Amino acid sequence: QVQLVESGGGLVQPGGSLRLSCAASGSIFSVNAMGWYRQAPGKQRQLVAVISSGGSTNYADSMKGRFTIARDNAKNTVYLQMSNLKPEDTAVYYCNADIKSYGRNTRNYWGQGTQVTVSS
């Protein structure tokens, strides 16, 4: 069984920073692309950023320059450093990863989500 567990969400003032973490655990053979998505109330889930196993990154335009995605392959963990946060960044942030388990094909997994609220 593979799990993605997020942490690091919370309440922050506009202009502040937060760092999200997501650790993959279980019977893991390899972890391919990892990423972050977010979903605000009444809106569709949208891409925030993705990072390949080799470290190549891709960001949604509105996050470029404010958010940084990184990963630690030894820990099967992906991070999202968010700075200069705005009220419109308020959302549930979800971790996503393509993971190959031992004896199984690669599957896509989601974390349970962590709430980020930007408010004064």
Short mmCIF file of C-alpha atoms in Angstrom, two decimals:
data_model
loop_
_atom_site.label_atom_id
_atom_site.label_comp_id
_atom_site.label_asym_id
_atom_site.label_seq_id
_atom_site.Cartn_x
_atom_site.Cartn_y
_atom_site.Cartn_z
CA GLN A 1 0.00 0.00 0.00
CA VAL A 2 1.34 3.41 -1.01
CA GLN A 3 0.42 6.61 0.78
CA LEU A 4 1.14 10.29 0.25
CA VAL A 5 1.05 12.33 3.44
CA GLU A 6 1.11 16.12 3.27
CA SER A 7 2.05 18.56 6.02
CA GLY A 8 2.81 22.23 6.47
CA GLY A 9 -0.47 23.95 5.69
CA GLY A 10 -2.01 26.59 7.89
CA LEU A 11 -3.02 30.21 8.24
CA VAL A 12 -0.64 32.90 7.00
CA GLN A 13 -0.92 36.63 6.44
CA PRO A 14 -0.71 38.12 2.95
CA GLY A 15 2.91 38.45 1.91
CA GLY A 16 3.93 35.59 4.17
CA SER A 17 5.50 32.23 3.40
CA LEU A 18 4.72 28.56 3.96
CA ARG A 19 6.49 25.33 3.12
CA LEU A 20 4.48 22.24 2.29
CA SER A 21 5.90 18.73 2.44
CA CYS A 22 4.61 15.46 1.03
CA ALA A 23 6.18 12.11 1.82
CA ALA A 24 5.46 8.93 -0.09
CA SER A 25 5.58 5.72 1.89
CA GLY A 26 4.81 2.05 1.44
CA SER A 27 6.02 -0.63 -0.92
CA ILE A 28 7.74 1.73 -3.36
CA PHE A 29 10.04 0.64 -6.16
CA SER A 30 10.38 4.05 -7.81
CA VAL A 31 8.80 7.48 -7.76
CA ASN A 32 8.50 9.31 -11.06
CA ALA A 33 6.92 12.74 -11.41
CA MET A 34 5.69 14.45 -8.24
CA GLY A 35 3.59 17.55 -8.06
CA TRP A 36 1.26 19.88 -6.26
CA TYR A 37 -2.27 20.86 -7.21
CA ARG A 38 -4.75 23.09 -5.44
CA GLN A 39 -8.49 23.48 -5.27
CA ALA A 40 -10.23 26.60 -4.02
CA PRO A 41 -13.88 26.54 -2.92
CA GLY A 42 -16.19 26.35 -5.92
CA LYS A 43 -13.32 25.97 -8.36
CA GLN A 44 -11.71 23.11 -10.23
CA ARG A 45 -8.48 21.53 -9.09
CA GLN A 46 -5.55 23.20 -10.85
CA LEU A 47 -1.88 22.46 -11.34
CA VAL A 48 0.55 24.36 -9.14
CA ALA A 49 3.87 22.75 -10.04
CA VAL A 50 5.41 19.43 -11.03
CA ILE A 51 8.93 18.04 -10.80
CA SER A 52 10.37 15.04 -12.61
CA SER A 53 12.56 12.41 -11.02
CA GLY A 54 15.49 14.17 -12.65
CA GLY A 55 14.58 17.55 -11.22
CA SER A 56 12.96 19.26 -14.20
CA THR A 57 10.19 21.58 -13.08
CA ASN A 58 7.08 23.15 -14.51
CA TYR A 59 4.90 25.80 -12.90
CA ALA A 60 1.51 27.33 -13.47
CA ASP A 61 2.03 30.87 -14.75
CA SER A 62 0.47 32.54 -11.71
CA MET A 63 2.91 30.75 -9.37
CA LYS A 64 6.13 31.42 -11.25
CA GLY A 65 8.56 33.45 -9.18
CA ARG A 66 6.62 32.96 -5.93
CA PHE A 67 6.51 29.17 -5.55
CA THR A 68 9.40 26.70 -5.71
CA ILE A 69 9.03 22.95 -5.98
CA ALA A 70 11.82 20.62 -4.92
CA ARG A 71 12.25 16.97 -4.04
CA ASP A 72 14.45 14.68 -2.01
CA ASN A 73 14.58 11.38 -3.89
CA ALA A 74 16.24 9.57 -0.99
CA LYS A 75 13.24 10.42 1.19
CA ASN A 76 10.58 10.13 -1.55
CA THR A 77 9.49 13.60 -0.51
CA VAL A 78 8.39 16.64 -2.47
CA TYR A 79 8.29 20.18 -1.12
CA LEU A 80 6.53 23.37 -2.11
CA GLN A 81 8.02 26.60 -0.85
CA MET A 82 5.45 29.37 -1.17
CA SER A 83 6.33 33.02 -0.71
CA ASN A 84 4.58 36.37 -1.14
CA LEU A 85 1.30 34.58 -0.56
CA LYS A 86 -1.92 36.24 -1.63
CA PRO A 87 -5.51 35.72 -0.48
CA GLU A 88 -6.26 34.10 -3.84
CA ASP A 89 -3.73 31.37 -2.97
CA THR A 90 -6.19 30.13 -0.33
CA ALA A 91 -7.06 26.54 -1.23
CA VAL A 92 -6.62 22.91 -0.32
CA TYR A 93 -3.25 21.82 -1.66
CA TYR A 94 -2.90 18.24 -2.86
CA CYS A 95 0.23 16.22 -3.46
CA ASN A 96 0.32 13.95 -6.51
CA ALA A 97 2.83 11.35 -7.63
CA ASP A 98 3.37 8.58 -10.17
CA ILE A 99 4.67 5.63 -8.20
CA LYS A 100 5.70 2.13 -9.18
CA SER A 101 5.24 -0.41 -6.42
CA TYR A 102 7.04 -3.73 -6.31
CA GLY A 103 5.29 -6.16 -8.63
CA ARG A 104 2.84 -3.58 -9.92
CA ASN A 105 2.53 -1.12 -12.75
CA THR A 106 3.00 2.58 -12.18
CA ARG A 107 -0.04 4.24 -10.65
CA ASN A 108 -1.02 7.81 -9.91
CA TYR A 109 -1.62 8.68 -6.27
CA TRP A 110 -3.13 11.65 -4.42
CA GLY A 111 -2.58 12.87 -0.90
CA GLN A 112 -5.42 13.82 1.42
CA GLY A 113 -4.84 17.54 1.01
CA THR A 114 -3.68 20.28 3.34
CA GLN A 115 -5.48 23.59 3.84
CA VAL A 116 -3.65 26.84 3.14
CA THR A 117 -5.45 30.02 4.18
CA VAL A 118 -4.03 33.45 3.38
CA SER A 119 -5.80 36.11 5.38
CA SER A 120 -5.11 39.08 7.60
#
